[in-house]
XYZ file of C-alpha atoms in Angstrom:
700
model
C -8.071 19.560 -17.273
C -4.654 19.559 -16.527
C -2.189 20.530 -19.546
C -0.393 17.736 -20.368
C 3.487 17.350 -20.943
C 4.949 17.371 -24.512
C 8.243 17.369 -25.884
C 11.168 14.909 -25.788
C 12.752 13.080 -23.526
C 14.789 16.380 -22.159
C 11.245 17.635 -21.070
C 10.194 14.566 -19.797
C 12.856 13.446 -17.998
C 15.197 16.834 -17.203
C 18.619 16.699 -16.126
C 19.361 17.025 -12.076
C 20.634 20.184 -11.329
C 24.293 20.692 -11.035
C 25.769 19.601 -7.135
C 27.137 17.161 -4.713
C 25.644 14.271 -5.848
C 27.226 14.730 -9.838
C 29.746 11.877 -8.076
C 27.775 9.331 -7.954
C 25.459 9.860 -10.828
C 28.775 9.785 -12.706
C 29.550 6.670 -11.181
C 26.363 4.804 -11.896
C 26.508 1.691 -14.003
C 23.181 2.463 -15.917
C 21.315 5.273 -17.468
C 18.576 5.974 -14.710
C 16.164 7.762 -17.773
C 16.377 4.117 -19.781
C 15.538 2.939 -16.108
C 12.739 5.038 -15.803
C 11.559 4.390 -19.470
C 12.138 0.861 -18.746
C 9.883 0.545 -15.646
C 7.249 3.130 -16.242
C 6.731 3.732 -20.044
C 6.663 7.000 -21.866
C 3.252 7.340 -21.540
C 3.038 6.719 -17.743
C 6.136 9.098 -17.509
C 3.958 12.020 -19.222
C 0.674 10.832 -16.674
C 2.710 11.530 -13.474
C 5.068 14.458 -14.807
C 1.228 15.852 -15.978
C 0.384 15.542 -12.163
C 3.249 16.913 -10.374
C 3.076 20.049 -12.680
C -0.592 20.563 -11.802
C 0.097 20.283 -8.118
C 3.216 22.871 -7.959
C 1.524 25.165 -10.191
C -1.629 25.645 -8.257
C -1.671 27.558 -5.252
C -3.896 25.115 -3.633
C -1.781 22.612 -3.293
C 1.265 25.600 -2.177
C 3.369 24.240 0.207
C 3.446 26.214 3.921
C 6.777 25.457 5.879
C 6.313 26.001 9.627
C 1.832 26.720 9.217
C 0.520 24.242 11.665
C -2.902 24.254 10.430
C -5.922 23.119 12.473
C -7.625 20.225 12.358
C -10.655 21.712 10.590
C -8.589 23.535 8.346
C -6.818 20.723 7.488
C -9.259 18.537 6.767
C -11.426 21.129 4.607
C -8.052 21.711 2.398
C -7.546 18.190 2.046
C -11.350 17.797 1.040
C -10.491 21.360 -1.716
C -7.786 19.783 -2.694
C -9.500 15.937 -3.400
C -12.247 18.197 -5.468
C -9.429 20.128 -7.812
C -8.357 16.419 -8.489
C -11.096 15.808 -9.812
C -11.579 18.957 -11.538
C -8.352 18.647 -13.399
C -9.905 15.037 -14.845
C -6.305 13.506 -14.942
C -8.111 10.435 -15.150
C -11.807 9.521 -16.969
C -13.615 6.491 -16.267
C -12.939 5.553 -19.894
C -9.209 5.778 -19.013
C -9.243 3.591 -16.290
C -10.401 0.775 -18.349
C -8.368 1.463 -20.885
C -5.029 1.707 -18.843
C -6.115 0.363 -15.315
C -2.224 0.788 -13.837
C -3.184 4.693 -14.049
C -5.654 4.212 -11.447
C -3.159 3.316 -8.789
C -0.072 5.312 -10.837
C -2.309 8.636 -9.826
C -2.689 7.436 -6.233
C 0.844 6.859 -5.697
C 1.256 10.884 -7.025
C -1.175 11.871 -4.827
C 0.140 9.922 -1.876
C 3.809 11.105 -2.723
C 2.254 14.702 -2.270
C 0.386 13.909 0.575
C -1.070 10.305 2.471
C -4.423 12.000 3.610
C -5.144 13.019 0.045
C -4.451 10.087 -1.593
C -6.302 8.186 0.724
C -9.442 10.441 0.694
C -9.302 10.534 -3.010
C -8.993 6.362 -3.031
C -11.627 5.780 -0.595
C -13.973 7.587 -2.134
C -13.112 5.905 -6.024
C -11.376 2.819 -5.422
C -13.150 1.742 -2.109
C -16.710 3.177 -2.743
C -16.689 3.516 -6.130
C -15.615 0.074 -6.654
C -17.733 -1.660 -4.145
C -20.616 0.253 -5.778
C -19.221 -1.331 -9.281
C -18.201 -4.379 -8.126
C -21.409 -5.402 -5.891
C -24.021 -3.503 -7.340
C -25.550 -4.023 -10.980
C -27.137 -1.787 -13.873
C -29.439 0.018 -12.086
C -26.432 1.617 -9.579
C -24.454 2.681 -13.016
C -25.899 6.281 -12.559
C -24.146 6.637 -9.316
C -20.688 6.019 -10.836
C -21.184 9.212 -12.694
C -22.228 10.698 -9.417
C -18.836 9.887 -7.872
C -16.716 11.077 -10.541
C -18.422 14.380 -10.916
C -18.279 14.906 -7.358
C -21.878 15.163 -7.153
C -21.965 13.205 -4.250
C -18.986 11.586 -1.745
C -18.541 7.564 -0.294
C -17.549 6.075 2.426
C -17.440 2.521 2.964
C -18.843 1.841 6.360
C -18.085 -1.955 7.299
C -16.386 -1.291 10.404
C -18.610 -1.285 13.572
C -17.396 0.506 17.475
C -17.543 -3.345 18.942
C -16.225 -5.413 15.566
C -13.840 -5.064 13.307
C -11.615 -7.839 11.645
C -14.474 -10.401 12.976
C -17.329 -9.076 10.015
C -19.707 -11.862 10.423
C -20.153 -10.329 14.070
C -21.502 -7.172 12.435
C -24.515 -6.157 14.144
C -26.517 -3.087 12.117
C -29.485 -4.309 10.519
C -32.033 -4.173 7.136
C -35.254 -5.118 7.705
C -37.068 -5.169 4.700
C -40.379 -3.895 4.697
C -42.597 -5.194 1.518
C -45.882 -2.928 1.916
C -43.060 0.179 0.917
C -40.912 -1.936 -0.416
C -38.046 -0.305 1.744
C -35.108 -1.651 3.863
C -34.893 -0.134 7.260
C -31.607 0.092 8.309
C -31.055 0.523 12.132
C -28.069 0.514 14.580
C -29.752 -1.818 17.624
C -27.236 0.600 20.179
C -23.978 2.530 20.254
C -21.592 -0.634 20.055
C -22.858 -1.168 16.692
C -22.366 2.415 15.717
C -20.041 1.958 12.033
C -16.728 3.416 13.327
C -13.379 4.645 11.972
C -15.089 5.122 8.534
C -12.720 7.281 6.436
C -14.267 10.661 4.798
C -17.321 9.576 7.035
C -16.311 12.446 9.528
C -17.199 15.752 7.768
C -17.434 15.099 4.288
C -19.163 12.253 2.955
C -22.734 12.046 1.774
C -23.093 8.560 0.961
C -22.038 5.047 2.618
C -22.069 1.503 1.532
C -23.216 0.691 4.654
C -22.744 -3.540 5.871
C -25.927 -4.248 7.364
C -27.244 -8.083 8.355
C -30.682 -8.438 5.537
C -33.591 -9.818 6.921
C -36.625 -11.034 5.109
C -40.233 -11.159 6.702
C -40.200 -13.910 9.042
C -37.037 -12.895 10.357
C -35.090 -15.024 7.830
C -31.705 -13.597 8.079
C -29.341 -13.770 5.335
C -26.554 -12.429 6.087
C -24.192 -9.454 5.816
C -24.935 -7.257 2.475
C -23.929 -3.713 1.163
C -26.006 -1.006 0.773
C -26.032 2.843 -0.744
C -27.086 4.745 2.159
C -27.590 8.367 2.085
C -26.258 10.012 5.090
C -25.812 13.762 4.426
C -27.238 16.437 2.502
C -25.170 17.224 -0.201
C -26.332 20.813 -0.644
C -25.701 21.417 3.462
C -23.629 18.456 4.191
C -26.643 18.150 7.220
C -26.750 14.526 8.218
C -30.189 12.964 6.994
C -33.143 12.236 9.203
C -32.352 9.347 11.293
C -28.823 9.091 10.966
C -25.996 10.429 13.868
C -22.869 10.619 12.014
C -19.904 12.737 13.347
C -16.019 13.060 13.376
C -13.863 11.217 15.535
C -10.832 13.974 16.256
C -7.231 14.124 16.076
C -5.298 11.060 15.251
C -1.726 10.087 15.252
C -1.243 10.732 11.593
C -2.897 10.851 8.199
C -5.311 14.138 10.343
C -6.291 15.511 6.525
C -8.579 12.692 6.382
C -11.780 12.704 8.456
C -12.499 9.412 9.873
C -16.056 9.648 11.596
C -18.816 7.433 13.274
C -22.643 7.047 12.438
C -25.834 5.386 13.782
C -28.940 4.968 12.067
C -32.421 5.090 13.629
C -34.998 2.971 11.744
C -33.407 5.034 8.554
C -35.652 3.855 5.439
C -34.138 3.166 1.796
C -35.281 2.106 -1.160
C -35.075 -1.550 -2.391
C -33.335 -0.312 -4.943
C -30.550 0.179 -2.397
C -28.966 -2.912 -1.791
C -25.972 -3.794 -3.974
C -27.427 -6.522 -5.733
C -24.473 -8.588 -7.481
C -24.688 -11.177 -4.914
C -28.300 -11.427 -3.702
C -31.865 -9.688 -4.004
C -34.829 -9.461 -2.746
C -37.698 -9.264 -4.657
C -40.858 -6.520 -4.319
C -42.817 -9.302 -2.191
C -39.612 -9.943 0.040
C -38.199 -13.274 -1.429
C -34.185 -12.978 -1.187
C -32.752 -14.846 -4.426
C -28.958 -15.199 -5.067
C -26.891 -16.769 -7.968
C -24.847 -18.286 -4.972
C -26.023 -21.177 -3.654
C -22.702 -21.417 -1.601
C -23.463 -18.928 1.439
C -19.770 -18.911 1.823
C -18.735 -17.769 -1.485
C -21.444 -15.213 -1.424
C -20.194 -13.423 1.370
C -16.682 -13.666 0.195
C -17.991 -11.686 -3.088
C -19.590 -9.381 -0.918
C -16.567 -8.499 1.110
C -14.538 -8.148 -2.418
C -14.057 -4.581 -2.094
C -11.921 -4.816 0.708
C -9.195 -6.414 -1.569
C -9.134 -3.492 -3.342
C -8.445 -1.671 -0.386
C -5.546 -3.759 0.894
C -4.093 -3.852 -2.566
C -4.646 0.007 -2.466
C -2.743 0.292 1.058
C 0.447 -1.811 -0.179
C 1.036 0.842 -3.231
C 0.681 3.388 -0.826
C 3.271 1.563 2.182
C 5.794 0.988 -1.077
C 5.077 5.203 -1.526
C 5.809 5.675 1.798
C 9.334 3.367 1.318
C 10.155 4.932 -1.638
C 10.169 8.684 -0.389
C 11.736 7.521 3.317
C 14.681 6.243 1.217
C 14.560 8.631 -1.597
C 15.349 10.864 1.474
C 18.063 8.860 3.027
C 20.022 8.188 0.559
C 20.696 11.593 -0.835
C 21.245 12.219 2.458
C 23.768 9.747 2.784
C 25.507 10.316 -0.256
C 25.896 14.337 0.649
C 27.106 13.956 4.351
C 30.429 13.522 5.324
C 31.782 12.210 8.199
C 35.064 11.072 9.103
C 37.865 9.737 7.076
C 41.043 7.745 6.399
C 42.544 10.844 7.662
C 41.728 13.806 9.423
C 41.543 15.862 6.534
C 39.733 13.963 4.398
C 35.940 12.993 5.042
C 33.518 10.739 3.085
C 30.000 10.220 2.609
C 28.237 8.169 4.827
C 27.050 5.978 2.190
C 30.395 4.618 1.582
C 30.468 2.698 4.791
C 29.465 -0.902 4.961
C 26.961 -0.651 7.983
C 25.117 2.579 6.418
C 24.808 0.284 2.893
C 23.186 -2.375 4.756
C 20.885 -0.326 6.709
C 19.645 1.015 3.496
C 19.961 -0.388 0.411
C 17.988 -3.497 1.237
C 14.904 -1.321 1.548
C 15.991 0.210 -1.749
C 15.453 -3.276 -3.280
C 12.255 -3.504 -1.473
C 10.881 -0.836 -2.868
C 11.432 -1.761 -6.316
C 10.357 -5.429 -5.776
C 7.228 -4.312 -3.955
C 6.419 -2.055 -6.162
C 6.184 -4.414 -8.952
C 4.314 -6.678 -6.805
C 1.453 -4.003 -6.246
C 1.269 -3.270 -10.022
C 0.943 -6.817 -10.959
C -1.349 -7.371 -8.292
C -3.808 -4.435 -9.390
C -3.951 -6.575 -12.520
C -4.974 -9.503 -11.218
C -7.739 -7.361 -9.585
C -8.669 -5.587 -12.053
C -9.196 -8.948 -14.093
C -11.307 -10.428 -11.151
C -13.687 -7.384 -11.075
C -13.927 -7.461 -14.722
C -14.987 -11.069 -13.966
C -17.602 -9.980 -11.593
C -19.127 -7.368 -14.064
C -19.664 -9.840 -16.473
C -21.184 -12.199 -15.156
C -18.489 -14.892 -14.484
C -19.471 -17.568 -11.400
C -16.992 -20.233 -13.075
C -14.819 -22.161 -10.666
C -11.909 -20.488 -11.946
C -13.296 -16.927 -11.433
C -14.023 -18.005 -8.165
C -10.918 -19.504 -7.308
C -9.304 -16.326 -9.059
C -11.079 -14.692 -6.134
C -9.867 -16.687 -3.179
C -6.068 -16.568 -4.474
C -6.195 -12.525 -4.355
C -7.964 -12.534 -1.305
C -4.796 -14.580 -0.142
C -2.202 -12.664 -1.723
C -3.933 -9.135 -0.827
C -4.134 -10.378 3.098
C -0.711 -11.406 2.874
C 0.555 -8.525 0.583
C -0.730 -5.507 2.931
C 1.018 -6.629 6.109
C 4.271 -7.388 4.400
C 4.030 -3.947 2.552
C 3.073 -1.567 5.364
C 5.421 -3.173 7.939
C 8.772 -3.558 5.646
C 7.961 0.356 4.845
C 7.210 1.058 8.689
C 10.638 -0.532 9.642
C 12.309 0.832 6.535
C 11.055 4.330 7.273
C 12.543 4.136 11.033
C 15.845 2.996 9.296
C 15.810 5.859 7.089
C 15.161 7.907 10.248
C 17.822 6.878 12.547
C 20.376 6.960 9.081
C 20.128 10.682 8.805
C 20.881 11.062 12.446
C 19.311 14.132 14.134
C 18.844 16.003 10.623
C 16.348 13.102 10.392
C 14.541 14.179 13.696
C 13.656 17.629 12.159
C 9.845 17.393 11.210
C 10.562 19.221 8.066
C 12.540 16.597 6.323
C 9.415 14.707 6.656
C 10.485 11.378 7.764
C 8.400 11.579 10.865
C 5.365 12.618 9.117
C 6.132 9.472 7.107
C 6.271 6.778 9.684
C 3.100 8.246 11.147
C 1.421 8.551 7.773
C 2.278 5.009 6.968
C 1.396 3.534 10.728
C -2.309 3.062 10.146
C -1.624 0.872 6.955
C -0.960 -1.650 9.844
C -4.284 -1.580 11.448
C -7.351 -0.575 8.735
C -8.626 -2.808 5.903
C -7.580 -5.753 8.503
C -4.792 -5.860 11.077
C -1.803 -7.455 9.702
C -1.761 -10.396 12.097
C -5.436 -11.207 11.984
C -4.974 -10.789 7.985
C -2.158 -13.351 7.904
C -4.129 -15.687 9.217
C -6.590 -15.190 5.751
C -3.710 -16.458 4.138
C -2.097 -19.604 6.010
C -6.012 -20.915 6.161
C -5.917 -20.472 2.328
C -3.017 -22.472 2.228
C -4.010 -24.973 4.642
C -6.734 -25.840 2.840
C -5.435 -26.187 -0.500
C -2.756 -29.043 1.436
C -6.029 -30.334 3.172
C -7.629 -31.152 -0.141
C -4.377 -32.827 -1.430
C -4.242 -35.184 1.800
C -7.689 -36.024 1.614
C -8.739 -36.199 -2.175
C -5.589 -36.288 -3.887
C -6.157 -32.590 -5.438
C -3.935 -31.226 -7.285
C -2.184 -27.549 -6.391
C -3.212 -25.340 -9.091
C -4.638 -21.946 -8.800
C -4.953 -18.865 -11.490
C -2.207 -16.983 -11.154
C -0.116 -19.883 -10.573
C 1.416 -18.639 -6.814
C 0.600 -21.796 -5.601
C 1.568 -24.904 -8.301
C 5.082 -25.007 -6.954
C 3.664 -26.823 -3.582
C 2.417 -29.920 -6.150
C 6.482 -30.977 -5.697
C 6.480 -30.296 -1.663
C 7.533 -34.162 -1.343
C 10.494 -33.724 -3.512
C 11.234 -29.986 -2.340
C 11.158 -30.672 1.055
C 14.646 -33.418 0.359
C 16.388 -30.501 -0.809
C 19.740 -28.741 0.879
C 21.456 -25.264 0.378
C 24.058 -26.723 -1.593
C 25.625 -22.905 -2.560
C 29.394 -23.069 -0.903
C 30.766 -19.487 -2.391
C 29.573 -16.216 -2.257
C 29.777 -15.599 -6.007
C 27.086 -18.296 -6.555
C 24.747 -17.060 -4.509
C 24.517 -13.556 -5.977
C 21.518 -14.240 -7.810
C 17.801 -14.521 -6.823
C 17.447 -17.747 -7.975
C 19.253 -19.152 -5.166
C 16.430 -17.311 -2.908
C 13.521 -18.912 -4.915
C 14.711 -22.349 -4.596
C 15.401 -21.797 -0.532
C 11.787 -19.730 -0.662
C 10.369 -22.556 -2.053
C 11.544 -25.276 0.556
C 10.670 -22.758 3.313
C 7.399 -22.580 2.343
C 6.327 -26.493 1.941
C 8.442 -26.883 5.292
C 6.447 -24.297 7.267
C 3.214 -25.958 5.455
C 3.803 -29.128 6.456
C 5.005 -28.024 10.053
C 1.634 -25.924 10.523
C -0.404 -28.709 8.970
C 0.843 -30.930 11.188
C 0.525 -28.974 14.153
C -3.100 -28.372 13.703
C -4.135 -32.012 13.268
C -1.746 -32.705 16.530
C -4.151 -29.682 18.718
C -7.400 -31.477 16.900
C -6.138 -35.074 18.660
C -5.357 -33.565 21.865
C -8.782 -32.745 22.331
C -8.703 -28.883 21.214
C -11.664 -27.178 19.152
C -11.068 -25.973 15.405
C -10.905 -22.423 16.990
C -8.029 -23.413 19.771
C -6.143 -25.197 17.002
C -5.808 -22.813 14.616
C -4.981 -20.225 17.795
C -2.284 -22.799 18.971
C -0.889 -22.818 16.132
C -0.463 -19.279 14.424
C 2.378 -17.549 16.307
C 5.115 -19.734 15.415
C 3.494 -21.712 11.972
C 0.702 -20.273 10.272
C 2.327 -16.169 10.531
C 5.745 -17.140 9.378
C 4.013 -19.434 6.832
C 2.132 -16.579 5.709
C 4.431 -14.209 5.357
C 7.198 -16.867 3.966
C 4.766 -17.816 1.157
C 4.250 -13.692 0.365
C 7.513 -12.943 0.028
C 8.406 -15.878 -1.817
C 5.927 -14.920 -4.121
C 7.347 -11.231 -4.233
C 10.485 -12.452 -5.448
C 9.287 -14.779 -8.040
C 7.400 -11.924 -10.205
C 10.276 -9.498 -9.297
C 12.752 -12.364 -10.165
C 10.785 -13.268 -13.697
C 10.073 -9.371 -14.142
C 14.256 -8.421 -14.155
C 14.943 -11.917 -16.484
C 12.299 -11.125 -19.368
C 14.107 -10.387 -22.553
C 13.120 -7.255 -23.067
C 14.960 -5.837 -20.577
C 17.567 -3.982 -21.999
C 21.210 -5.181 -21.663
C 22.523 -2.335 -19.933
C 20.052 -2.811 -17.203
C 19.900 -6.299 -16.680
C 23.082 -6.277 -14.022
C 21.476 -3.591 -11.972
C 18.174 -5.212 -11.809
C 19.691 -8.891 -11.122
C 21.394 -7.266 -8.450
C 18.334 -5.457 -6.554
C 16.190 -8.831 -7.478
C 18.967 -10.939 -5.814
C 19.446 -8.300 -2.645
C 15.918 -8.051 -1.915
C 15.339 -12.387 -2.043
C 18.452 -12.808 0.063
C 18.024 -10.328 2.095
C 14.536 -11.143 3.075
C 15.579 -14.624 3.271
C 18.341 -14.153 5.519
C 15.677 -13.079 8.615
C 14.418 -16.767 8.032
C 17.588 -18.698 8.894
C 16.649 -19.867 12.099
C 13.988 -21.873 10.151
C 16.300 -22.925 7.530
C 18.401 -24.393 10.091
C 16.075 -25.996 11.960
C 14.160 -27.745 8.909
C 17.753 -29.202 8.266
C 18.078 -26.781 4.832
C 21.259 -24.855 6.260
C 23.542 -27.194 8.146
C 26.894 -26.052 9.366
C 27.942 -22.380 9.961
C 28.897 -21.536 6.259
C 25.279 -22.019 4.733
C 24.498 -18.860 7.022
C 28.341 -17.142 6.594
C 27.381 -16.922 2.377
C 24.283 -15.665 2.764
C 25.373 -12.733 5.199
C 28.594 -11.975 2.777
C 26.250 -12.204 0.157
C 23.923 -9.687 1.182
C 27.033 -7.111 2.165
C 28.447 -7.996 -1.435
C 25.450 -7.183 -3.152
C 24.957 -3.789 -1.096
C 28.532 -3.133 -1.858
C 28.063 -3.672 -5.690
C 24.873 -1.671 -5.193
C 26.687 1.764 -3.518
C 27.351 3.643 -6.652
C 24.063 2.681 -8.606
C 22.041 3.888 -5.404
C 21.548 7.634 -6.167
C 20.948 6.825 -9.761
C 18.143 4.533 -8.022
C 16.771 6.573 -6.446
C 16.361 9.461 -9.063
C 14.306 6.968 -11.084
C 11.773 6.759 -8.239
C 11.831 10.075 -6.476
C 9.295 12.404 -7.337
C 10.207 16.087 -7.708
C 11.287 18.220 -5.033
C 8.223 20.310 -4.416
C 6.652 16.584 -4.025
C 9.083 15.144 -2.036
C 9.479 18.302 0.273
C 12.575 17.563 1.932
C 15.318 19.738 2.299
C 18.046 17.021 3.253
C 16.695 15.299 0.307
C 16.882 17.089 -2.574
C 17.937 16.420 -6.392
C 20.866 18.903 -5.643
C 22.516 17.574 -2.812
C 23.104 20.748 -1.620
C 22.308 19.635 2.078
C 23.556 21.960 3.893
C 22.217 25.017 2.131
C 18.954 23.433 1.866
C 18.800 22.461 5.694
C 19.929 25.727 6.745
C 18.058 27.721 4.556
C 14.757 25.959 5.262
C 15.842 26.242 9.237
C 16.115 30.166 8.884
C 12.907 30.028 6.916
C 10.883 28.384 9.757
C 12.276 30.367 12.835
C 11.726 33.799 10.719
C 15.336 34.611 11.465
C 15.286 35.779 8.143
C 13.108 38.907 8.588
C 14.961 40.129 11.761
C 18.942 39.454 10.677
C 20.157 42.881 11.034
C 20.756 42.504 14.500
C 23.652 39.642 13.396
C 26.788 41.062 14.338
C 28.150 39.751 10.607
C 25.211 40.792 8.860
C 27.251 42.794 6.616
C 29.433 39.993 5.771
C 26.449 37.197 5.349
C 24.060 39.983 3.808
C 24.836 38.298 0.237
C 24.178 34.817 1.355
C 20.655 35.601 3.480
C 19.563 37.526 0.156
C 20.369 34.630 -2.233
C 18.158 32.203 0.588
C 15.507 34.800 0.592
C 15.175 34.829 -3.479
C 15.597 30.966 -3.256
C 13.236 30.390 -0.725
């Protein structure tokens, strides 16, 4: 077990080393330590520091600059590191229930160190483990202990070679044999091979396999999850009838072993069926507590929401790391100035501010949203575990599904765009691999695809909203949801009558202004999409064709605007709650307003098209407000980064180190990687530079 961090604030939040960043830290309008304590809480800060300290002091996690590990070595090392995380026992099962936010906190800490490690850990615990816990019953609880002791290592096998997003077309089968009381898991052909399954390539011993359940008489009851052993835990050799392998090198996250598997009439006990949503009696009769097949199918795929919420959190991690590197670089990199003798930090330029500071605000807003959505998911899973089959529980599941289905696209795309902006904002130095921005970009890229392609997922959210409006039109139903994310739609006729009436930049510097505009925008897009859908159907299009024809310019922006509104709303409420310390209200209010107005500005064309904006002043006020907020936050940028950045060992970027010694750190890292220090005696000025090289050697 890792030792916990003791001591007061000085040990928990030590001062940063003195250096070129001191000037910006001195100009901050708030205490970064106070914001860290408000944002995380002392217990969470100690938890994170315990994890980071353990990694830094463990030789297994030592950084090896310039070392290009082979694919097999990297995956082996990643598995050993994952195993060590369980040995440290940072988070027991009891702690998970007592302090659920420590689950995403641990995954974020691991993700800051290496995305592949975080992915490997969360696929085993949160995806595989959560599927067993939420889809199984009391007879499966023995697996939970084995998961956390790593007696078994798991994966989540849904996707097949020929089908991913279209889960209803999955073709793996599970026929029940009452004579032996076993299910026969079978892949009918190679196109039904389980594919892209994380952890399956080399290390997983067990899989939650989704297959179509058939009972005698060849009656099919649709997709159901089964626990299937795919390897011997002692030898890691495939089990009889299982062909399993690794898919090879990817564009990123190469420490994670994505794999494939085919099953040839593999027999598993009847109890292998995760039976919370449906079971088969020993005689072969199918029974289910769910009368509605669609509801049963939705519950069976509930594990996907866990995965999507986790991916959302990891995308935020990548954005945090990139923006920390880019802003520390920008605060110390000096180029040009009012005179030839005076150069200024590039952060002083409005162009650099408007490129980076909105992504800093996005990191804060999306981080808060990911935490709150995780707690919503915990509530849902506890309801499932307690056997809650109420209408509210079902509606909560649908709402979380809609939020997670749009949350993953918004977070992963924001991180994707933000990391690229950070890379470019750091100029040529940002292109150097050792500064990590390229790795972050490649490791974030799969977040846009796995657990559901982003554009396909957005249809889930727009369909949810369209379904609510259809109930309103047909039955007069109110817009109500357990998390209240859609309650504002109840007033949509009056909201659509509103106009943008802010005439000055000063009046626009509040996220309440963007909230009102977002509510109008979602109402407008929902009405437009609903009308377009009905128009398509009246013109003879099938439901399938009609929905496809609505997606590009209607459904997609509707889903994104709705999720952006939800993020803005939750962050606005968070930073305006009474418990916010007075000294933090201004900076948090600016962050909230900047994220809201910057996000809204990308919908300016729709706001004009629908008539909410009119005249050029509206667009100019919005644009000027974003620039003004960037200027106001510029002096706080370094302190805001200090709150979210991990220790230098974890950040692992010479240009992003906390001491701000940009050129010394970069020069030393380049010399170390090029091995020049080992042969520097040929340098003509070696005698002059010998002390410098000596200090670099001792530092590195």
